[in-house]
mmCIF file of C-alpha atoms in Angstrom:
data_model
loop_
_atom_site.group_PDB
_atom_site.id
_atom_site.type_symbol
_atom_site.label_atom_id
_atom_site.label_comp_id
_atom_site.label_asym_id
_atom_site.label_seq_id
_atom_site.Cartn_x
_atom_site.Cartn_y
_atom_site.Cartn_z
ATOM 1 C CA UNK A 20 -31.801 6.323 36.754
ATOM 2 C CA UNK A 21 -28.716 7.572 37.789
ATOM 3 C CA UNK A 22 -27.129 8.826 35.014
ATOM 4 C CA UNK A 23 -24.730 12.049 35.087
ATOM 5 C CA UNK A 24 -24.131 14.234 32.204
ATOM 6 C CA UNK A 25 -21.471 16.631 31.373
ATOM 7 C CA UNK A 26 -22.543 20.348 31.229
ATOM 8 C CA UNK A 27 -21.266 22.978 29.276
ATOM 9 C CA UNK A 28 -22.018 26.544 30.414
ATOM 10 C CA UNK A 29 -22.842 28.795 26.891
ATOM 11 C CA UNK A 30 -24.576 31.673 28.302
ATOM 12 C CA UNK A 31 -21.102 33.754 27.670
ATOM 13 C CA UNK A 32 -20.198 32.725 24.055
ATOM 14 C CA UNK A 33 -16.968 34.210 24.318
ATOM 15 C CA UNK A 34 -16.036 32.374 27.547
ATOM 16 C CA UNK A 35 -17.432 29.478 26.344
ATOM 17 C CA UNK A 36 -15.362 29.583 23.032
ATOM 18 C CA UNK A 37 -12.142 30.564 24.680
ATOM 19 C CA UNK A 38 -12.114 26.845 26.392
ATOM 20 C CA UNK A 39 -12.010 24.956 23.244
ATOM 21 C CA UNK A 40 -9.600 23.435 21.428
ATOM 22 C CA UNK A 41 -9.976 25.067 18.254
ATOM 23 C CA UNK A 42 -7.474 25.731 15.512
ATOM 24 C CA UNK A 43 -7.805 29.805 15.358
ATOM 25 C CA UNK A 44 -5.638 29.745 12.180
ATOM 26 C CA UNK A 45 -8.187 28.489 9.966
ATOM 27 C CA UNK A 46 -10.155 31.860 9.206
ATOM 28 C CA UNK A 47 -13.910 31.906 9.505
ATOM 29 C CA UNK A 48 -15.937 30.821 6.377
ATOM 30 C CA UNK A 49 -18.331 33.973 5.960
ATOM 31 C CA UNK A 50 -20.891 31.854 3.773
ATOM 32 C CA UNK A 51 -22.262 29.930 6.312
ATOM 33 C CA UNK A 52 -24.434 31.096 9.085
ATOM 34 C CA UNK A 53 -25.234 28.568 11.744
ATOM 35 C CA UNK A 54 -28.464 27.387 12.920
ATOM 36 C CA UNK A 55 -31.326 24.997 12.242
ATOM 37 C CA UNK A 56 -33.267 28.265 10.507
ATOM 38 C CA UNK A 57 -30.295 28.477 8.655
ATOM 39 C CA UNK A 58 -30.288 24.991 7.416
ATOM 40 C CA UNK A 59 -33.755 24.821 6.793
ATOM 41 C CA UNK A 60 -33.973 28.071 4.518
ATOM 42 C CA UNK A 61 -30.783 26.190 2.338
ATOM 43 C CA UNK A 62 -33.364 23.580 1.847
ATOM 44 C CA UNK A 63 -35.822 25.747 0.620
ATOM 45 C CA UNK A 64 -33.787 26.661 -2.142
ATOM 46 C CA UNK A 65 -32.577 23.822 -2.714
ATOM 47 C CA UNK A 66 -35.938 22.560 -3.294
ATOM 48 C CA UNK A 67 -37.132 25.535 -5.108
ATOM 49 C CA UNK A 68 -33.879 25.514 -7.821
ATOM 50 C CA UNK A 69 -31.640 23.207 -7.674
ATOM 51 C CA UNK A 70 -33.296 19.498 -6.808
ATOM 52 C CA UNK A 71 -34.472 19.376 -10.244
ATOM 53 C CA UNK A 72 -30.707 19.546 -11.340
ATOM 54 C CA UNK A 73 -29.133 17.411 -9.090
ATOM 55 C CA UNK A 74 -28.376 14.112 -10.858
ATOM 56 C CA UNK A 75 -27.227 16.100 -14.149
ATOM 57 C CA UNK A 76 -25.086 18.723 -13.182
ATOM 58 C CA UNK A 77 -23.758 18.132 -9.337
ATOM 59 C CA UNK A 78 -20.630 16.522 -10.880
ATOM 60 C CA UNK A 79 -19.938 20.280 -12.577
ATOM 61 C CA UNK A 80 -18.540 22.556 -9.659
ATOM 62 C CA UNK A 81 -19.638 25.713 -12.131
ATOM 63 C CA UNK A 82 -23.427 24.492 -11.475
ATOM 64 C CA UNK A 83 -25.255 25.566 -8.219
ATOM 65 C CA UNK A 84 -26.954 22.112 -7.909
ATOM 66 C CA UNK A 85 -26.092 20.674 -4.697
ATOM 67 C CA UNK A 86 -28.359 21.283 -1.398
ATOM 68 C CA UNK A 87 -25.166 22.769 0.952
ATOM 69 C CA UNK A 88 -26.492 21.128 4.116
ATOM 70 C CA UNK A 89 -23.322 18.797 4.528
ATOM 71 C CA UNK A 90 -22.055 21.440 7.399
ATOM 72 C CA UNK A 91 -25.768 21.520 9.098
ATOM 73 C CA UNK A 92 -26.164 17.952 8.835
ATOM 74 C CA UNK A 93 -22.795 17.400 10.379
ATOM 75 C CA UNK A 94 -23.518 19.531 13.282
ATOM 76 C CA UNK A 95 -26.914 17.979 14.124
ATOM 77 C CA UNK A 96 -28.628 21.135 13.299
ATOM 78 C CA UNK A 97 -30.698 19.352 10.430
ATOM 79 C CA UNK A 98 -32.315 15.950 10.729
ATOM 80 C CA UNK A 99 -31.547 13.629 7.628
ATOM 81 C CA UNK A 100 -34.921 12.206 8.453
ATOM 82 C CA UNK A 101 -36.523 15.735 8.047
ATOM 83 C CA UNK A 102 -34.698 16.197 4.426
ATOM 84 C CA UNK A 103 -35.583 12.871 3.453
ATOM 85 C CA UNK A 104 -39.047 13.512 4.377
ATOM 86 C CA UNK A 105 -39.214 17.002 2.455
ATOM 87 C CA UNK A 106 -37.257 15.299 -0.799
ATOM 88 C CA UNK A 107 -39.569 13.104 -1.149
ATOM 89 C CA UNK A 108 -42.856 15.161 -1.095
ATOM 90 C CA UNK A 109 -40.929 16.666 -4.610
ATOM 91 C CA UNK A 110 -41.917 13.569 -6.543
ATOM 92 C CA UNK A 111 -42.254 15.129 -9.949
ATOM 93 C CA UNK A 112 -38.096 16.540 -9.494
ATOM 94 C CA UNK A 113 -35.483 14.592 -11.810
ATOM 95 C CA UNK A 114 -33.454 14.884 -9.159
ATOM 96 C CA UNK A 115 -35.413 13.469 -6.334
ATOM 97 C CA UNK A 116 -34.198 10.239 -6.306
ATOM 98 C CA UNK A 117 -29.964 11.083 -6.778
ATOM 99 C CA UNK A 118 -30.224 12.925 -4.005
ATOM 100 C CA UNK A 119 -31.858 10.166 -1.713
ATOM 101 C CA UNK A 120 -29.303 7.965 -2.654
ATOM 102 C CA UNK A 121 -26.838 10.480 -1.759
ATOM 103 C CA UNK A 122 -28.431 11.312 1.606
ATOM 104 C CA UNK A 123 -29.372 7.560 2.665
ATOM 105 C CA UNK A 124 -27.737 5.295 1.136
ATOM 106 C CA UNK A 125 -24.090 6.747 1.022
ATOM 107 C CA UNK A 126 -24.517 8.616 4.013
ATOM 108 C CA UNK A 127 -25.592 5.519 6.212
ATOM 109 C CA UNK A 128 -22.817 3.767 3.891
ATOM 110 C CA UNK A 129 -19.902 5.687 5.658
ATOM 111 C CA UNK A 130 -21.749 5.764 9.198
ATOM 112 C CA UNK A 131 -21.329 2.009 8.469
ATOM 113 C CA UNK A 132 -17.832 2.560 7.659
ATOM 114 C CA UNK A 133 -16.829 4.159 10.687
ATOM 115 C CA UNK A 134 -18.771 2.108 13.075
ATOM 116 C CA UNK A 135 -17.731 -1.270 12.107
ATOM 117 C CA UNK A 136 -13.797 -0.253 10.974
ATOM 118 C CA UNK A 137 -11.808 1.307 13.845
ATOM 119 C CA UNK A 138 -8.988 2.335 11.748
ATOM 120 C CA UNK A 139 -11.289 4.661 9.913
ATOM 121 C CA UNK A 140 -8.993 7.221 9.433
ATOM 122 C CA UNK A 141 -6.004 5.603 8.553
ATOM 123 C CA UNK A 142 -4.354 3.620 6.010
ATOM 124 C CA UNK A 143 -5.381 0.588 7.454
ATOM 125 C CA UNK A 144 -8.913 0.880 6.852
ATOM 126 C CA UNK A 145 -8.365 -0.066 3.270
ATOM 127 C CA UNK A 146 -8.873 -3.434 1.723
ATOM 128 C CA UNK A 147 -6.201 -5.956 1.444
ATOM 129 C CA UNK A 148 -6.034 -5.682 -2.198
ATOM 130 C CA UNK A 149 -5.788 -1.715 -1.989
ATOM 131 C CA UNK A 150 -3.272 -1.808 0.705
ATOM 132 C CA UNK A 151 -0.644 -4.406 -1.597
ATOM 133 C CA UNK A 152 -1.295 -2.718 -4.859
ATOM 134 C CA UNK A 153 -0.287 0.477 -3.751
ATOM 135 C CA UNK A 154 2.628 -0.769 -1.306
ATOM 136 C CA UNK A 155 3.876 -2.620 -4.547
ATOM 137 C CA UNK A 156 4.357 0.803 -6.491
ATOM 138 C CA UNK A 157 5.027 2.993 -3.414
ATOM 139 C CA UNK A 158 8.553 2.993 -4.786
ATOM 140 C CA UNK A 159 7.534 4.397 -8.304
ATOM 141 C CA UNK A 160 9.287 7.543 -9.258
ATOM 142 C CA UNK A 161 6.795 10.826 -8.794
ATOM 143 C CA UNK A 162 7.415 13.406 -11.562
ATOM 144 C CA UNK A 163 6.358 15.331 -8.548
ATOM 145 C CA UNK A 164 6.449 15.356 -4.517
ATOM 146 C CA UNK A 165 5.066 18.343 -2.583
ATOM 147 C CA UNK A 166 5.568 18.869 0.763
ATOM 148 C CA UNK A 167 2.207 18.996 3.417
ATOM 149 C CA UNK A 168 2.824 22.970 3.570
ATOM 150 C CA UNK A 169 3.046 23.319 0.090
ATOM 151 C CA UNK A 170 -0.447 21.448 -0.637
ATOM 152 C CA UNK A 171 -2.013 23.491 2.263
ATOM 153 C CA UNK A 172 -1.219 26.607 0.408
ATOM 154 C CA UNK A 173 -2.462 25.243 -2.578
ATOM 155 C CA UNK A 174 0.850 25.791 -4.649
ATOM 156 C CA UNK A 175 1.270 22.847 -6.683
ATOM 157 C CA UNK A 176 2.105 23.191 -10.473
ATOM 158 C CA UNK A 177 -1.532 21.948 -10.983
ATOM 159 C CA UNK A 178 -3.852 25.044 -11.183
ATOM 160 C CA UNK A 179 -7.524 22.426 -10.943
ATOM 161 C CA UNK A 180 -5.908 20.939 -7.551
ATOM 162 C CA UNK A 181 -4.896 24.095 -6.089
ATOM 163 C CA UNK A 182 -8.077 25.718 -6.523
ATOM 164 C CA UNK A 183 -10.128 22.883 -5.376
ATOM 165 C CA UNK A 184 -7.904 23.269 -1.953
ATOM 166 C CA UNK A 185 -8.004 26.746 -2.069
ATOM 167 C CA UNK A 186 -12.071 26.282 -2.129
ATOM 168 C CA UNK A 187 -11.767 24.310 0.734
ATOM 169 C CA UNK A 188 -9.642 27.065 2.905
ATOM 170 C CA UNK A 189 -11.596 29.697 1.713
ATOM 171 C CA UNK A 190 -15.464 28.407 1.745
ATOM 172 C CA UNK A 191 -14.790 25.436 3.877
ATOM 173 C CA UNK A 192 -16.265 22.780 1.028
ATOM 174 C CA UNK A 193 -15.265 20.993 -1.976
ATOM 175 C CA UNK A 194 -17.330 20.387 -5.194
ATOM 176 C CA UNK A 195 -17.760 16.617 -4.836
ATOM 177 C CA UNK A 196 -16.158 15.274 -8.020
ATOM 178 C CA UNK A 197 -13.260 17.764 -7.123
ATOM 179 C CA UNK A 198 -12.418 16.248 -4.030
ATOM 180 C CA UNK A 199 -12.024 12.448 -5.694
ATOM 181 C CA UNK A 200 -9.799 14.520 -7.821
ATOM 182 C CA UNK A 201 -7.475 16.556 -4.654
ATOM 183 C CA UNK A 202 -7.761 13.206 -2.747
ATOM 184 C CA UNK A 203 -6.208 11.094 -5.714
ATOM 185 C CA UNK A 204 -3.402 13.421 -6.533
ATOM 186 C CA UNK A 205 -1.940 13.950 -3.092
ATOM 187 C CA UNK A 206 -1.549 9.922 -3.731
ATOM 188 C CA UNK A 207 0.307 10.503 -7.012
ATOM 189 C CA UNK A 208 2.217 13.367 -5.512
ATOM 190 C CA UNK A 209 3.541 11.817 -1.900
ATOM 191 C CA UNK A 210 6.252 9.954 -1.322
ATOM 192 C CA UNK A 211 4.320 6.952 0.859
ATOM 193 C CA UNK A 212 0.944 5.852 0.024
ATOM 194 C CA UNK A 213 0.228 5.986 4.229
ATOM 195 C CA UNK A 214 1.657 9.421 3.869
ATOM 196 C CA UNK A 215 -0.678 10.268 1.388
ATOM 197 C CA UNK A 216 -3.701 8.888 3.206
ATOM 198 C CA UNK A 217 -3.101 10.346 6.254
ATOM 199 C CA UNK A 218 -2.541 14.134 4.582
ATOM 200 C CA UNK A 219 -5.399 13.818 2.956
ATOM 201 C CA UNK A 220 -7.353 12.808 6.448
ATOM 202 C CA UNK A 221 -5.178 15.751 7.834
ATOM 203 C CA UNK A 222 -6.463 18.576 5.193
ATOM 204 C CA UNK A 223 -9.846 17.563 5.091
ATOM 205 C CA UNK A 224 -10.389 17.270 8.516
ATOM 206 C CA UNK A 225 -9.017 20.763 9.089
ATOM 207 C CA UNK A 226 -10.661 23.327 6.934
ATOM 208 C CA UNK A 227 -13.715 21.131 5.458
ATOM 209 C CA UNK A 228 -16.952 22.546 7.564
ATOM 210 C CA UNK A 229 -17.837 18.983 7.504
ATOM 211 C CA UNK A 230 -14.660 17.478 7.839
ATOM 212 C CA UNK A 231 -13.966 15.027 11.126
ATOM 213 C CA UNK A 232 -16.886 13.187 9.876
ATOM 214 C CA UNK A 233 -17.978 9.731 7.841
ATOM 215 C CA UNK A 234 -18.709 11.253 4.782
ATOM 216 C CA UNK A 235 -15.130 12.720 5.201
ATOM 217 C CA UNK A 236 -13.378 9.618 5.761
ATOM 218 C CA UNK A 237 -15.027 7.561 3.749
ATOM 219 C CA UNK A 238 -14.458 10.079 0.766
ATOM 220 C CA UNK A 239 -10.916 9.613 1.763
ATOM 221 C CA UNK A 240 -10.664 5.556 1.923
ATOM 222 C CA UNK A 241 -12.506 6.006 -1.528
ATOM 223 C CA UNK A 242 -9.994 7.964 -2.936
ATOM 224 C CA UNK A 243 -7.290 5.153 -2.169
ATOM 225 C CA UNK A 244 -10.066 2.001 -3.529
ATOM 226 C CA UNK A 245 -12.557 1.958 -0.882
ATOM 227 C CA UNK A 246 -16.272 1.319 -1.788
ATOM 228 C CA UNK A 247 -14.372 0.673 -5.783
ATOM 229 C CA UNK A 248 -12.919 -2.439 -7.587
ATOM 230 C CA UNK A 249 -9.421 -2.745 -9.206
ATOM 231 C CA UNK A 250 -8.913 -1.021 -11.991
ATOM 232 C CA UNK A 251 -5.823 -1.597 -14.691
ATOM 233 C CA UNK A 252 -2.561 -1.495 -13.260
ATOM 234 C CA UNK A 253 -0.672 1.792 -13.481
ATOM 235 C CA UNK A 254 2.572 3.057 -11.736
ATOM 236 C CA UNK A 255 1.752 4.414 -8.623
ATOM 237 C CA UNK A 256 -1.729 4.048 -8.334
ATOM 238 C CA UNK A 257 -1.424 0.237 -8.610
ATOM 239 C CA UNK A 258 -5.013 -1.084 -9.451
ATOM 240 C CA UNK A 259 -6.647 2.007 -7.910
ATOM 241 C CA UNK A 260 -8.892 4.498 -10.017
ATOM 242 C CA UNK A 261 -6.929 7.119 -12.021
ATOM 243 C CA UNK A 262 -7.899 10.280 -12.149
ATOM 244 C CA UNK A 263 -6.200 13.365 -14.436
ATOM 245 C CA UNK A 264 -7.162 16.662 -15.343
ATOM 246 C CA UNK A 265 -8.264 15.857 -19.034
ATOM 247 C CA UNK A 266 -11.442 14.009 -17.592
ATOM 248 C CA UNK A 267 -11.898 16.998 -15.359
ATOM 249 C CA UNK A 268 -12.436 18.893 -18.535
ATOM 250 C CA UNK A 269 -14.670 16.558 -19.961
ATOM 251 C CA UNK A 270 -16.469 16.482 -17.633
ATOM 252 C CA UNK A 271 -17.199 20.580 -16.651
ATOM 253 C CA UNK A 272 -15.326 23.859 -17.810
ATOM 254 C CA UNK A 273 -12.081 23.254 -15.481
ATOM 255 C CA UNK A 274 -10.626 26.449 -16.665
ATOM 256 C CA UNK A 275 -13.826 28.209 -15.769
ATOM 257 C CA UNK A 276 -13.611 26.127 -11.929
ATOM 258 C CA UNK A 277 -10.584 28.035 -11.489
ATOM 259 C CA UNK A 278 -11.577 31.418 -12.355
ATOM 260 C CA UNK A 279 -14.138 31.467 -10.120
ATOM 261 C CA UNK A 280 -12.491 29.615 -6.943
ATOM 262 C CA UNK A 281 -9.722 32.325 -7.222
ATOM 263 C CA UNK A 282 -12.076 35.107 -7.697
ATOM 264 C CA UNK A 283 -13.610 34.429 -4.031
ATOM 265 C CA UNK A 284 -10.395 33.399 -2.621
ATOM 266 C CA UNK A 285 -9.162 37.224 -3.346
ATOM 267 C CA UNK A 286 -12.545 38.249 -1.713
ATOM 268 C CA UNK A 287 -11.944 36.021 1.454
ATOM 269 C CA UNK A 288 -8.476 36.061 1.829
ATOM 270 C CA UNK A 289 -7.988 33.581 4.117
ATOM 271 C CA UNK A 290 -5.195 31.722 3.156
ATOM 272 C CA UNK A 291 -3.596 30.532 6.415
ATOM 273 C CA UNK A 292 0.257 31.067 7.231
ATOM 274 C CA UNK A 293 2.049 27.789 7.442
#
């Protein structure tokens, strides 16, 4: 047929890593071993103890009760069609169904979103109505503005945001309803709402294992009204979704969140110099 391919010679893994382009300041997340054995062994445990809890407690970071593929599945080394497939043989788990809709339907919801938007990853992606409500308020006061080193180290005067980007420097993930949470303050706390979007884009796709992906950017454009409808007016935020620490501790023990994000952050240490 004719067709030529790019090769890519990995039989000396040191060479071989020595001629990418990679960012040697973010640290290595010691959690995560690759590999599609790997992978699969995550899913059988996920299957054997935490499916069953999936759509009540994956909101609460303090409950093991997500699956942890995210990184695999955004490497190709698990197919979505092969968790789908072993999900759905579970079909006495409470859970079974969540996490389908999680895994197909939002996942082929931001594949979508990428594919069909080229400005993806930028402020422009967002809907007209997102993009003038917050360019209306983007003169608001901010009790607060940090700078893009300061949120990197995590050293805001907000100890649930810091250690939900201190989670992602040091384990390379978020808990889910923590990063609507990071991704809607650095909005609040930036002095531009394109600023904000693209520090968030910036952050994510740095230390995130999965980051430089749909789910990623979508989670992003979500944060800022994408995939949402207008909410009541607010400084700042405009129409978009509010989000403050009090409903974090409705929903889960924030104070508890903390404890334990620090408590492997000391163990990793692997909080970058900026």
């Amino acid at each position: 047929m004719g067709l030529r391919f790019e090769s890519f010679d990995i039989d000396d893994i040191n060479r071989a890593l020595s001629q990418l382009q990679i960012d040697r300041s973010v640290k290595r997340v010691r959690e995560y071993q690759g590999g599609t054995d790997q992978a699969k062994k995550r899913l059988e445990r996920f299957l054997g103890t935490r499916l069953k809890n999936y759509d009540s407690m994956r909101n609460d970071p303090n409950n093991e009760a997500t699956s942890g593929l995210s990184p695999y599945l955004h490497f190709g080394q698990i197919s979505p069609l092969y968790i789908a497939l072993e999900v759905s043989r579970q079909r006495k788990s409470p859970g079974r169904e969540a996490f389908l809709e999680e895994l197909i339907v939002r996942r082929e919801l931001s594949m979508n979103f990428v594919s069909f938007n080229t400005e993806y990853d930028s402020f422009a992606a967002l809907p007209a109505w997102c993009r003038q409500s917050l360019r209306k308020h983007q003169n608001d006061k901010r009790e607060y503005i940090y700078s893009l080193e300061q949120l990197e180290r995590g050293d805001t005067r907000d100890p649930y945001w810091n250690a939900a980007q201190k989670e992602m420097v040091c384990l390379g993930k978020m808990a889910g309803y923590m990063r609507m949470y990071w991704g809607k303050k650095i909005l609040e706390w930036t002095a531009t709402p394109e600023e904000a979007y693209q520090t968030a884009i910036y952050l994510n796709d740095k230390y995130a294992l999965d980051g430089r992906d749909p789910n990623g950017y979508a989670g992003v454009a979500w944060c800022f009204g994408k995939h949402d409808r207008p909410w009541k007016e607010r400084p700042i935020f405009g129409n978009i979704r509010y989000m403050n620490a009090a409903g974090l501790k409705r929903k889960f023990d924030a104070d508890e969140y903390v404890r334990r994000v620090e408590e492997s952050f000391r163990k990793n240490d692997t909080l970058p110099d900026t």
